[in-house]
Amino acid sequence: MDCIFCKIIRGEIPCEKVYEDEFVLSFLDINPVMPGHTLVITKEHHANILEVAEGTLERLATRVQKVARGVKDGTLADGIFVSTLSGEAAGQSVFHIHFHIIPRYENDGLVNWPYKPYAPGEREEVAKKIKTALSS
């Protein structure tokens, strides 16, 4: 595969590993939002969270939690931001499932995304559409 994360797993591209087991590899992001910004990836290729099997996702989540604790403690962060992106429209640029673990600090200057309220009746309509999709 030409996937950059698969190449990292195979050792073709170096990385700064922070954790590895038979299932995941975790390493520092080369373009960190904050020092300590860490990625957790599965060793098996899956494009994103929408395409990974449920059992695989459960195993991945336990590793993400473990690494998040290490990042928080190791960087003395006040908090941790954990995210995954699915699809180009969401900003995914490497199509191999991965979670970002970003240390956060009080007054670190990062701005969270903007929040905006629903228009009258919109919340109920959106909830109905999601419930319908979940029941099919």
Coordinates of N, CA, C and O in Angstrom, one line a residue:
M1 N 0.8 -1.2 0.0 CA 0.0 0.0 0.0 C 0.9 1.2 0.0 O 2.0 1.2 0.5
D2 N 0.3 2.3 -0.5 CA 1.0 3.6 -0.6 C 0.7 4.5 0.6 O 1.1 5.6 0.6
C3 N -0.1 3.9 1.5 CA -0.5 4.7 2.7 C 0.7 5.1 3.6 O 1.5 4.2 3.9
I4 N 0.9 6.3 3.9 CA 2.0 6.8 4.7 C 2.0 6.1 6.1 O 3.1 5.8 6.6
F5 N 0.9 5.9 6.7 CA 0.9 5.2 8.0 C 1.3 3.8 7.9 O 1.9 3.2 8.8
C6 N 0.8 3.1 6.8 CA 1.2 1.7 6.6 C 2.8 1.6 6.4 O 3.4 0.7 6.9
K7 N 3.3 2.6 5.7 CA 4.8 2.7 5.5 C 5.5 2.9 6.9 O 6.5 2.3 7.1
I8 N 4.9 3.7 7.8 CA 5.5 3.9 9.1 C 5.4 2.6 9.9 O 6.4 2.2 10.5
I9 N 4.3 1.9 9.8 CA 4.2 0.6 10.5 C 5.2 -0.4 10.0 O 5.8 -1.1 10.8
R10 N 5.5 -0.4 8.7 CA 6.4 -1.3 8.1 C 7.9 -0.9 8.4 O 8.8 -1.6 8.0
G11 N 8.1 0.3 8.9 CA 9.4 0.8 9.2 C 10.1 1.4 8.0 O 11.3 1.7 8.1
E12 N 9.3 1.7 7.0 CA 9.9 2.4 5.8 C 10.1 3.9 6.0 O 10.9 4.5 5.3
I13 N 9.3 4.4 6.9 CA 9.4 5.8 7.2 C 9.6 5.9 8.7 O 8.8 5.3 9.5
P14 N 10.6 6.7 9.2 CA 10.8 6.7 10.7 C 9.7 7.5 11.4 O 9.1 8.4 10.8
C15 N 9.6 7.3 12.7 CA 8.7 8.0 13.5 C 9.2 8.0 14.9 O 10.1 7.2 15.3
E16 N 8.7 8.9 15.7 CA 9.1 8.9 17.2 C 8.0 8.2 17.9 O 7.0 8.7 18.3
K17 N 8.2 6.9 18.1 CA 7.2 6.0 18.8 C 7.1 6.4 20.2 O 8.1 6.6 20.9
V18 N 5.9 6.3 20.7 CA 5.7 6.5 22.2 C 5.0 5.3 22.8 O 5.1 5.0 24.0
Y19 N 4.3 4.5 21.9 CA 3.7 3.2 22.4 C 3.5 2.3 21.2 O 3.2 2.8 20.1
E20 N 3.6 1.0 21.5 CA 3.4 0.0 20.4 C 3.0 -1.3 21.1 O 3.6 -1.7 22.1
D21 N 2.0 -2.0 20.5 CA 1.7 -3.3 20.9 C 1.4 -4.1 19.6 O 1.6 -3.6 18.5
E22 N 0.8 -5.3 19.7 CA 0.5 -6.1 18.5 C -0.6 -5.5 17.7 O -0.7 -5.8 16.5
F23 N -1.3 -4.5 18.2 CA -2.5 -4.0 17.6 C -2.4 -2.6 17.1 O -2.9 -2.2 16.1
V24 N -1.7 -1.7 17.8 CA -1.6 -0.3 17.5 C -0.1 0.2 17.5 O 0.8 -0.4 18.1
L25 N 0.1 1.3 16.9 CA 1.3 2.1 16.9 C 0.9 3.5 17.3 O 0.0 4.0 16.7
S26 N 1.7 4.1 18.2 CA 1.4 5.5 18.6 C 2.7 6.2 18.5 O 3.8 5.8 18.9
F27 N 2.7 7.4 17.9 CA 3.9 8.2 17.6 C 3.6 9.7 17.6 O 2.4 10.1 17.5
L28 N 4.6 10.5 17.8 CA 4.4 12.0 17.8 C 4.1 12.4 16.4 O 4.7 12.0 15.4
D29 N 3.1 13.3 16.3 CA 2.7 14.0 15.0 C 3.9 14.8 14.5 O 4.5 15.5 15.3
I30 N 4.2 14.8 13.2 CA 5.4 15.6 12.7 C 5.0 17.1 12.6 O 5.9 17.9 12.5
N31 N 3.8 17.4 12.6 CA 3.3 18.8 12.6 C 2.4 19.1 13.7 O 1.2 19.2 13.6
P32 N 2.9 19.1 15.0 CA 2.0 19.1 16.1 C 1.3 20.4 16.3 O 1.8 21.5 16.0
V33 N 0.1 20.3 16.8 CA -0.7 21.5 17.3 C 0.0 22.0 18.6 O 0.1 23.2 18.8
M34 N 0.4 21.1 19.4 CA 1.1 21.4 20.7 C 2.2 20.3 20.8 O 2.0 19.2 20.3
P35 N 3.3 20.6 21.5 CA 4.3 19.6 21.8 C 3.6 18.4 22.5 O 2.8 18.7 23.5
G36 N 3.9 17.2 22.1 CA 3.2 16.1 22.7 C 2.0 15.6 21.8 O 1.5 14.5 22.1
H37 N 1.6 16.3 20.8 CA 0.5 15.9 19.9 C 0.9 14.5 19.4 O 1.9 14.3 18.7
T38 N 0.1 13.5 19.7 CA 0.4 12.1 19.4 C -0.7 11.5 18.6 O -1.9 11.9 18.7
L39 N -0.3 10.6 17.7 CA -1.3 9.8 16.9 C -1.3 8.4 17.4 O -0.3 7.8 17.7
V40 N -2.5 7.8 17.4 CA -2.7 6.4 17.6 C -3.3 5.8 16.4 O -4.4 6.2 16.0
I41 N -2.6 4.8 15.8 CA -3.2 4.2 14.6 C -3.2 2.6 14.7 O -2.5 2.1 15.5
T42 N -4.1 2.0 14.0 CA -4.2 0.6 14.0 C -3.1 0.1 13.1 O -2.8 0.7 12.1
K43 N -2.6 -1.1 13.4 CA -1.6 -1.7 12.5 C -2.2 -2.3 11.2 O -1.6 -2.4 10.2
E44 N -3.5 -2.6 11.3 CA -4.3 -3.1 10.2 C -4.9 -1.9 9.5 O -5.3 -1.0 10.2
H45 N -4.8 -1.8 8.2 CA -5.3 -0.7 7.5 C -6.9 -0.6 7.5 O -7.5 -1.6 7.0
H46 N -7.4 0.5 7.9 CA -8.8 0.8 7.8 C -8.9 2.3 7.5 O -8.1 3.1 8.1
A47 N -9.7 2.7 6.6 CA -9.7 4.1 6.1 C -10.1 5.1 7.2 O -9.5 6.1 7.4
N48 N -11.1 4.8 8.0 CA -11.6 5.7 9.0 C -12.5 5.0 10.0 O -12.8 3.8 9.9
I49 N -13.1 5.7 11.0 CA -13.9 5.2 12.0 C -15.2 4.6 11.5 O -15.8 3.7 12.1
L50 N -15.6 5.1 10.3 CA -16.9 4.6 9.7 C -16.7 3.2 9.1 O -17.7 2.5 8.8
E51 N -15.5 2.8 8.8 CA -15.2 1.6 8.1 C -14.6 0.5 8.9 O -14.4 -0.6 8.5
V52 N -14.2 0.8 10.1 CA -13.6 -0.2 11.0 C -14.6 -1.0 11.7 O -15.7 -0.6 12.1
A53 N -14.3 -2.3 11.9 CA -15.2 -3.2 12.6 C -15.4 -2.8 14.1 O -14.4 -2.3 14.7
E54 N -16.5 -3.1 14.6 CA -16.9 -2.7 16.0 C -15.9 -3.2 17.0 O -15.4 -2.5 17.9
G55 N -15.5 -4.5 16.9 CA -14.6 -5.1 17.9 C -13.2 -4.4 17.8 O -12.5 -4.2 18.8
T56 N -12.8 -4.1 16.6 CA -11.5 -3.4 16.3 C -11.6 -2.0 17.0 O -10.6 -1.6 17.6
L57 N -12.7 -1.3 16.8 CA -12.8 0.0 17.4 C -12.8 0.0 18.9 O -12.1 0.8 19.5
E58 N -13.4 -1.0 19.5 CA -13.3 -1.2 20.9 C -11.9 -1.4 21.4 O -11.5 -0.7 22.4
R59 N -11.1 -2.2 20.8 CA -9.7 -2.4 21.1 C -8.9 -1.2 20.9 O -8.1 -0.8 21.7
L60 N -9.2 -0.4 19.9 CA -8.5 0.8 19.6 C -8.8 1.8 20.7 O -7.9 2.5 21.1
A61 N -10.0 1.9 21.1 CA -10.4 2.9 22.1 C -9.7 2.7 23.4 O -9.3 3.7 24.0
T62 N -9.5 1.5 23.8 CA -8.7 1.2 25.0 C -7.3 1.7 24.9 O -6.7 2.2 25.9
R63 N -6.7 1.5 23.7 CA -5.3 2.0 23.5 C -5.3 3.5 23.5 O -4.3 4.2 24.0
V64 N -6.2 4.2 22.8 CA -6.3 5.6 22.8 C -6.4 6.2 24.2 O -5.7 7.1 24.5
Q65 N -7.2 5.6 25.0 CA -7.3 6.0 26.4 C -6.0 5.9 27.2 O -5.5 6.8 27.9
K66 N -5.3 4.8 27.0 CA -4.0 4.5 27.6 C -3.0 5.6 27.2 O -2.3 6.2 28.0
V67 N -2.9 5.8 25.9 CA -1.9 6.8 25.4 C -2.3 8.2 25.8 O -1.4 9.0 26.2
A68 N -3.6 8.5 25.8 CA -4.1 9.8 26.3 C -3.6 10.1 27.7 O -3.2 11.2 28.0
R69 N -3.7 9.1 28.6 CA -3.2 9.3 29.9 C -1.7 9.6 30.0 O -1.3 10.4 30.7
G70 N -1.0 8.8 29.1 CA 0.4 9.0 29.1 C 0.8 10.4 28.6 O 1.7 11.1 29.1
V71 N 0.1 10.9 27.5 CA 0.3 12.2 27.0 C 0.0 13.3 28.0 O 0.8 14.2 28.3
K72 N -1.1 13.1 28.7 CA -1.5 14.1 29.7 C -0.4 14.2 30.8 O 0.1 15.2 31.2
D73 N -0.1 13.0 31.4 CA 0.9 13.0 32.5 C 2.3 13.4 32.0 O 3.0 14.1 32.7
G74 N 2.7 12.9 30.8 CA 4.0 13.2 30.4 C 4.3 14.6 30.0 O 5.4 15.1 30.1
T75 N 3.2 15.3 29.6 CA 3.3 16.8 29.2 C 2.9 17.7 30.2 O 2.9 18.9 30.1
L76 N 2.3 17.2 31.3 CA 1.8 18.0 32.4 C 0.6 18.9 31.9 O 0.5 20.0 32.4
A77 N -0.1 18.3 31.0 CA -1.2 19.1 30.4 C -2.4 19.3 31.4 O -2.6 18.4 32.2
D78 N -3.1 20.4 31.2 CA -4.3 20.6 32.0 C -5.5 19.8 31.5 O -6.4 19.5 32.2
G79 N -5.5 19.4 30.2 CA -6.5 18.6 29.6 C -6.0 18.0 28.3 O -4.9 18.2 27.9
I80 N -6.9 17.1 27.8 CA -6.5 16.4 26.5 C -7.6 16.5 25.5 O -8.8 16.4 25.9
F81 N -7.3 16.8 24.3 CA -8.3 16.8 23.2 C -8.0 15.6 22.4 O -6.9 15.4 21.9
V82 N -9.0 14.8 22.2 CA -8.9 13.5 21.4 C -9.9 13.7 20.2 O -11.1 14.0 20.4
S83 N -9.4 13.4 19.0 CA -10.3 13.5 17.9 C -9.9 12.5 16.8 O -8.7 12.0 16.7
T84 N -10.8 12.2 15.9 CA -10.6 11.5 14.7 C -11.4 12.1 13.6 O -12.5 12.6 13.8
L85 N -10.9 12.1 12.4 CA -11.5 12.7 11.3 C -12.0 11.6 10.3 O -11.2 10.6 10.1
S86 N -13.1 11.7 9.7 CA -13.6 10.7 8.7 C -14.1 11.4 7.5 O -15.1 12.0 7.4
G87 N -13.3 11.3 6.4 CA -13.6 11.9 5.1 C -12.9 13.2 4.9 O -12.6 13.9 5.8
E88 N -12.8 13.5 3.6 CA -12.1 14.7 3.2 C -12.8 16.0 3.7 O -12.1 16.9 4.1
A89 N -14.1 16.0 3.7 CA -14.9 17.1 4.1 C -14.6 17.4 5.6 O -14.8 18.6 6.0
A90 N -14.3 16.4 6.3 CA -14.0 16.6 7.8 C -12.6 17.0 8.0 O -12.2 17.3 9.2
G91 N -11.8 17.0 7.0 CA -10.4 17.4 7.1 C -9.4 16.2 7.2 O -8.2 16.4 7.4
Q92 N -9.9 15.0 6.9 CA -9.0 13.8 6.9 C -8.1 13.9 5.8 O -8.5 14.1 4.6
S93 N -6.8 13.8 6.0 CA -5.8 13.9 4.9 C -5.0 12.6 4.8 O -4.5 12.3 3.7
V94 N -5.0 11.7 5.8 CA -4.4 10.4 5.7 C -5.5 9.4 5.9 O -6.1 9.4 7.0
F95 N -5.8 8.6 4.9 CA -7.0 7.7 5.0 C -6.6 6.4 5.6 O -6.8 5.3 4.9
H96 N -6.2 6.4 6.8 CA -5.9 5.3 7.7 C -6.4 5.7 9.0 O -6.0 6.8 9.5
I97 N -7.2 4.9 9.6 CA -7.8 5.4 10.9 C -6.8 5.8 11.9 O -5.8 5.1 12.1
H98 N -6.9 7.0 12.5 CA -6.0 7.4 13.5 C -6.7 8.4 14.4 O -7.7 9.1 14.0
F99 N -6.3 8.5 15.6 CA -6.8 9.4 16.6 C -5.7 10.4 17.0 O -4.5 10.0 17.1
H100 N -6.0 11.6 17.1 CA -5.1 12.7 17.5 C -5.3 12.9 19.0 O -6.5 12.9 19.5
I101 N -4.2 12.9 19.7 CA -4.3 13.2 21.2 C -3.4 14.5 21.3 O -2.2 14.5 21.1
I102 N -4.1 15.5 21.7 CA -3.4 16.8 21.8 C -3.5 17.4 23.2 O -4.6 17.6 23.8
P103 N -2.3 17.6 23.8 CA -2.4 18.2 25.2 C -2.9 19.6 25.1 O -2.6 20.4 24.1
R104 N -3.7 20.0 26.1 CA -4.2 21.4 26.2 C -3.9 22.0 27.5 O -3.8 21.3 28.5
Y105 N -3.7 23.3 27.5 CA -3.3 24.0 28.7 C -4.3 25.2 28.8 O -4.7 25.8 27.8
E106 N -4.5 25.6 30.1 CA -5.2 26.8 30.3 C -4.5 28.0 29.6 O -3.3 28.1 29.6
N107 N -5.3 28.7 28.8 CA -4.8 29.9 28.1 C -3.7 29.5 27.1 O -2.8 30.3 26.9
D108 N -3.9 28.4 26.4 CA -2.9 28.0 25.4 C -3.0 28.7 24.1 O -2.2 28.5 23.2
G109 N -4.0 29.5 23.9 CA -4.2 30.3 22.7 C -4.9 29.5 21.6 O -5.2 30.1 20.6
L110 N -5.2 28.3 21.8 CA -6.0 27.5 20.7 C -7.4 27.9 20.8 O -8.0 28.1 21.9
V111 N -8.1 28.0 19.7 CA -9.5 28.4 19.7 C -10.3 27.1 19.3 O -10.0 26.5 18.3
N112 N -11.3 26.8 20.0 CA -12.2 25.8 19.7 C -13.1 26.2 18.5 O -13.3 27.4 18.3
W113 N -13.8 25.2 17.9 CA -14.6 25.6 16.7 C -15.8 26.4 17.2 O -16.2 26.3 18.4
P114 N -16.4 27.2 16.3 CA -17.5 28.0 16.7 C -18.8 27.2 16.9 O -19.1 26.3 16.2
Y115 N -19.6 27.6 17.9 CA -20.8 27.0 18.2 C -21.9 27.9 17.7 O -21.8 29.1 17.7
K116 N -23.0 27.3 17.2 CA -24.1 28.1 16.8 C -25.4 27.4 17.1 O -25.5 26.2 16.9
P117 N -26.4 28.1 17.6 CA -27.7 27.4 18.0 C -28.5 27.0 16.7 O -28.3 27.5 15.6
Y118 N -29.3 26.0 17.0 CA -30.3 25.5 16.0 C -31.4 26.6 15.7 O -31.7 27.3 16.7
A119 N -31.9 26.6 14.5 CA -33.0 27.5 14.2 C -34.3 26.8 14.9 O -34.2 25.6 15.1
P120 N -35.3 27.5 15.1 CA -36.5 26.9 15.7 C -37.0 25.6 14.9 O -37.1 25.7 13.7
G121 N -37.2 24.5 15.6 CA -37.6 23.3 14.9 C -36.5 22.5 14.3 O -36.7 21.3 13.9
E122 N -35.4 23.1 14.0 CA -34.3 22.4 13.3 C -33.7 21.2 14.2 O -33.4 20.1 13.6
R123 N -33.5 21.4 15.4 CA -32.9 20.4 16.3 C -33.8 19.1 16.2 O -33.2 18.0 16.1
E124 N -35.1 19.2 16.4 CA -36.0 18.1 16.3 C -35.9 17.4 15.0 O -35.9 16.1 14.9
E125 N -35.8 18.1 13.9 CA -35.8 17.6 12.6 C -34.5 16.8 12.3 O -34.5 15.7 11.8
V126 N -33.4 17.4 12.8 CA -32.1 16.7 12.6 C -32.1 15.4 13.5 O -31.6 14.4 13.0
A127 N -32.6 15.5 14.7 CA -32.6 14.3 15.5 C -33.4 13.2 14.9 O -33.1 12.0 14.9
K128 N -34.6 13.6 14.3 CA -35.4 12.6 13.6 C -34.7 11.9 12.5 O -34.8 10.7 12.3
K129 N -33.9 12.6 11.7 CA -33.2 12.1 10.6 C -32.1 11.1 11.1 O -31.9 10.0 10.5
I130 N -31.4 11.5 12.1 CA -30.4 10.6 12.7 C -31.0 9.3 13.3 O -30.5 8.2 13.0
K131 N -32.1 9.5 14.0 CA -32.8 8.3 14.6 C -33.2 7.3 13.5 O -33.1 6.1 13.6
T132 N -33.8 7.9 12.4 CA -34.2 7.1 11.2 C -33.0 6.3 10.6 O -33.1 5.2 10.3
A133 N -31.9 7.0 10.4 CA -30.7 6.4 9.9 C -30.2 5.3 10.8 O -29.7 4.2 10.3
L134 N -30.2 5.5 12.1 CA -29.8 4.5 13.1 C -30.7 3.3 13.1 O -30.2 2.2 13.5
S135 N -31.9 3.5 12.8 CA -32.9 2.3 12.9 C -32.9 1.5 11.6 O -33.5 0.4 11.6
S136 N -32.2 1.9 10.6 CA -32.3 1.2 9.3 C -31.1 0.3 9.2 O -30.1 0.3 9.9

